[in-house]
Amino acid sequence: MREKYQLSEREWQVMNFMWDQEKAVTSMDILESLPDVMPNATYVHRTINSLLDSGLIQESGVVLHNTQYARKFMPCMTREEYAAKYLVGQGIQRKSLGRVAMALFHETQGGDYQYTQETIEELQEIINQLKNQSDHS
């Protein structure tokens, strides 16, 4: 049995598509947008059901599509929240957080000084928020 947050390639493609949309999508949206990954509606429905069972997506209403109603779906978490849950499932714990952040920074930085400064400012803002939360607890 696979881990709860371990996605197949097809599930990963669908989740990325949904995260990029930033709105609820139908199975037809997925089928039309990912023809190489989803060659037919059966693949789409199986993948949607798997993601629903895993708690990664949820139904978000219905929309009239031609003459039928289609369910809309959206992710239950952001890409970053998913990554955090996946890493925890792989054994990464709080004590490793700083090293993981540093590794991710180095992996994505590419030597861009402006990016480095922006990241430092963003991290400082996160640190300040955590300190404020800690002070109010």
Short mmCIF file of C-alpha atoms in Angstrom, two decimals:
data_model
loop_
_atom_site.label_atom_id
_atom_site.label_comp_id
_atom_site.label_asym_id
_atom_site.label_seq_id
_atom_site.Cartn_x
_atom_site.Cartn_y
_atom_site.Cartn_z
CA MET A 1 0.00 0.00 0.00
CA ARG A 2 1.35 3.43 -0.87
CA GLU A 3 1.78 6.36 1.46
CA LYS A 4 -1.15 8.79 1.75
CA TYR A 5 0.78 11.66 0.19
CA GLN A 6 2.65 9.58 -2.40
CA LEU A 7 1.21 10.55 -5.79
CA SER A 8 1.40 8.64 -9.04
CA GLU A 9 2.69 10.56 -12.05
CA ARG A 10 -0.86 11.00 -13.34
CA GLU A 11 -2.11 12.25 -9.95
CA TRP A 12 0.84 14.63 -9.72
CA GLN A 13 0.01 16.10 -13.15
CA VAL A 14 -3.64 16.60 -12.18
CA MET A 15 -2.73 18.20 -8.84
CA ASN A 16 -0.28 20.58 -10.52
CA PHE A 17 -2.95 21.51 -13.06
CA MET A 18 -5.45 22.18 -10.28
CA TRP A 19 -2.98 24.22 -8.22
CA ASP A 20 -2.12 26.31 -11.28
CA GLN A 21 -5.79 27.05 -12.03
CA GLU A 22 -6.53 28.61 -8.63
CA LYS A 23 -10.21 27.81 -9.19
CA ALA A 24 -12.40 24.74 -9.18
CA VAL A 25 -12.17 22.56 -12.30
CA THR A 26 -14.30 19.84 -13.88
CA SER A 27 -13.24 16.48 -15.23
CA MET A 28 -13.71 17.94 -18.71
CA ASP A 29 -11.25 20.74 -17.90
CA ILE A 30 -8.71 18.11 -16.89
CA LEU A 31 -9.37 15.95 -19.95
CA GLU A 32 -9.06 18.92 -22.34
CA SER A 33 -5.98 20.40 -20.65
CA LEU A 34 -3.97 17.19 -20.11
CA PRO A 35 -4.56 15.07 -23.23
CA ASP A 36 -1.10 13.45 -23.05
CA VAL A 37 -1.62 12.41 -19.42
CA MET A 38 -5.35 11.70 -19.60
CA PRO A 39 -6.13 9.95 -22.89
CA ASN A 40 -9.79 9.36 -21.98
CA ALA A 41 -12.47 10.08 -19.40
CA THR A 42 -11.92 6.79 -17.57
CA TYR A 43 -8.41 7.85 -16.59
CA VAL A 44 -9.72 11.21 -15.40
CA HIS A 45 -12.48 9.70 -13.26
CA ARG A 46 -10.19 7.09 -11.70
CA THR A 47 -7.62 9.76 -10.88
CA ILE A 48 -10.24 12.10 -9.43
CA ASN A 49 -11.65 9.28 -7.28
CA SER A 50 -8.17 8.39 -6.05
CA LEU A 51 -7.45 12.03 -5.14
CA LEU A 52 -10.84 12.32 -3.41
CA ASP A 53 -10.16 9.12 -1.42
CA SER A 54 -6.74 10.51 -0.40
CA GLY A 55 -8.33 13.74 0.83
CA LEU A 56 -6.24 15.85 -1.54
CA ILE A 57 -9.18 17.31 -3.45
CA GLN A 58 -12.81 18.02 -2.64
CA GLU A 59 -16.00 18.65 -4.54
CA SER A 60 -16.75 22.30 -5.01
CA GLY A 61 -20.15 22.53 -6.62
CA VAL A 62 -21.52 21.74 -10.05
CA VAL A 63 -21.65 23.52 -13.37
CA LEU A 64 -23.76 22.96 -16.48
CA HIS A 65 -21.52 21.54 -19.21
CA ASN A 66 -23.41 21.31 -22.52
CA THR A 67 -26.56 19.40 -21.50
CA GLN A 68 -25.21 17.72 -18.35
CA TYR A 69 -24.12 18.83 -14.94
CA ALA A 70 -20.46 18.32 -14.08
CA ARG A 71 -18.94 18.29 -10.61
CA LYS A 72 -16.20 20.80 -9.88
CA PHE A 73 -13.16 19.95 -7.80
CA MET A 74 -10.46 21.88 -6.04
CA PRO A 75 -7.41 21.03 -3.94
CA CYS A 76 -7.81 20.75 -0.16
CA MET A 77 -4.34 22.19 0.39
CA THR A 78 -1.76 24.34 -1.33
CA ARG A 79 1.23 22.91 -3.16
CA GLU A 80 3.42 23.99 -0.24
CA GLU A 81 1.15 22.34 2.34
CA TYR A 82 1.25 19.14 0.29
CA ALA A 83 5.06 19.30 0.11
CA ALA A 84 5.27 19.73 3.89
CA LYS A 85 2.98 16.73 4.52
CA TYR A 86 4.95 14.65 2.03
CA LEU A 87 8.27 15.54 3.66
CA VAL A 88 6.97 14.74 7.13
CA GLY A 89 5.81 11.39 5.78
CA GLN A 90 9.35 10.82 4.51
CA GLY A 91 10.83 11.40 7.96
CA ILE A 92 11.70 15.10 7.79
CA GLN A 93 10.91 16.60 11.20
CA ARG A 94 10.97 20.05 12.80
CA LYS A 95 14.64 19.76 13.78
CA SER A 96 15.50 19.49 10.06
CA LEU A 97 13.43 22.50 9.01
CA GLY A 98 16.32 24.94 8.76
CA ARG A 99 18.46 22.54 6.73
CA VAL A 100 15.55 21.72 4.40
CA ALA A 101 14.88 25.45 3.88
CA MET A 102 18.56 26.04 3.12
CA ALA A 103 18.69 23.11 0.68
CA LEU A 104 15.55 24.32 -1.08
CA PHE A 105 16.94 27.84 -1.26
CA HIS A 106 20.20 26.61 -2.82
CA GLU A 107 18.33 24.34 -5.21
CA THR A 108 16.15 27.19 -6.55
CA GLN A 109 18.41 30.26 -6.17
CA GLY A 110 20.59 30.03 -9.24
CA GLY A 111 23.00 32.74 -7.98
CA ASP A 112 20.45 35.55 -8.37
CA TYR A 113 21.33 38.27 -5.83
CA GLN A 114 17.90 39.96 -6.06
CA TYR A 115 16.20 36.64 -5.40
CA THR A 116 18.49 36.09 -2.40
CA GLN A 117 17.54 39.45 -0.88
CA GLU A 118 13.83 38.87 -1.48
CA THR A 119 14.05 35.43 0.11
CA ILE A 120 15.88 36.77 3.16
CA GLU A 121 13.19 39.43 3.61
CA GLU A 122 10.42 36.85 3.22
CA LEU A 123 12.08 34.51 5.72
CA GLN A 124 12.54 37.39 8.17
CA GLU A 125 8.83 38.17 7.89
CA ILE A 126 8.00 34.52 8.61
CA ILE A 127 10.32 34.56 11.63
CA ASN A 128 8.64 37.71 12.93
CA GLN A 129 5.19 36.12 12.51
CA LEU A 130 6.32 33.01 14.39
CA LYS A 131 7.75 35.15 17.18
CA ASN A 132 4.47 37.08 17.46
CA GLN A 133 2.49 33.82 17.61
CA SER A 134 4.84 32.50 20.27
CA ASP A 135 4.52 35.70 22.35
CA HIS A 136 0.70 35.50 22.26
CA SER A 137 0.59 31.82 23.28
#
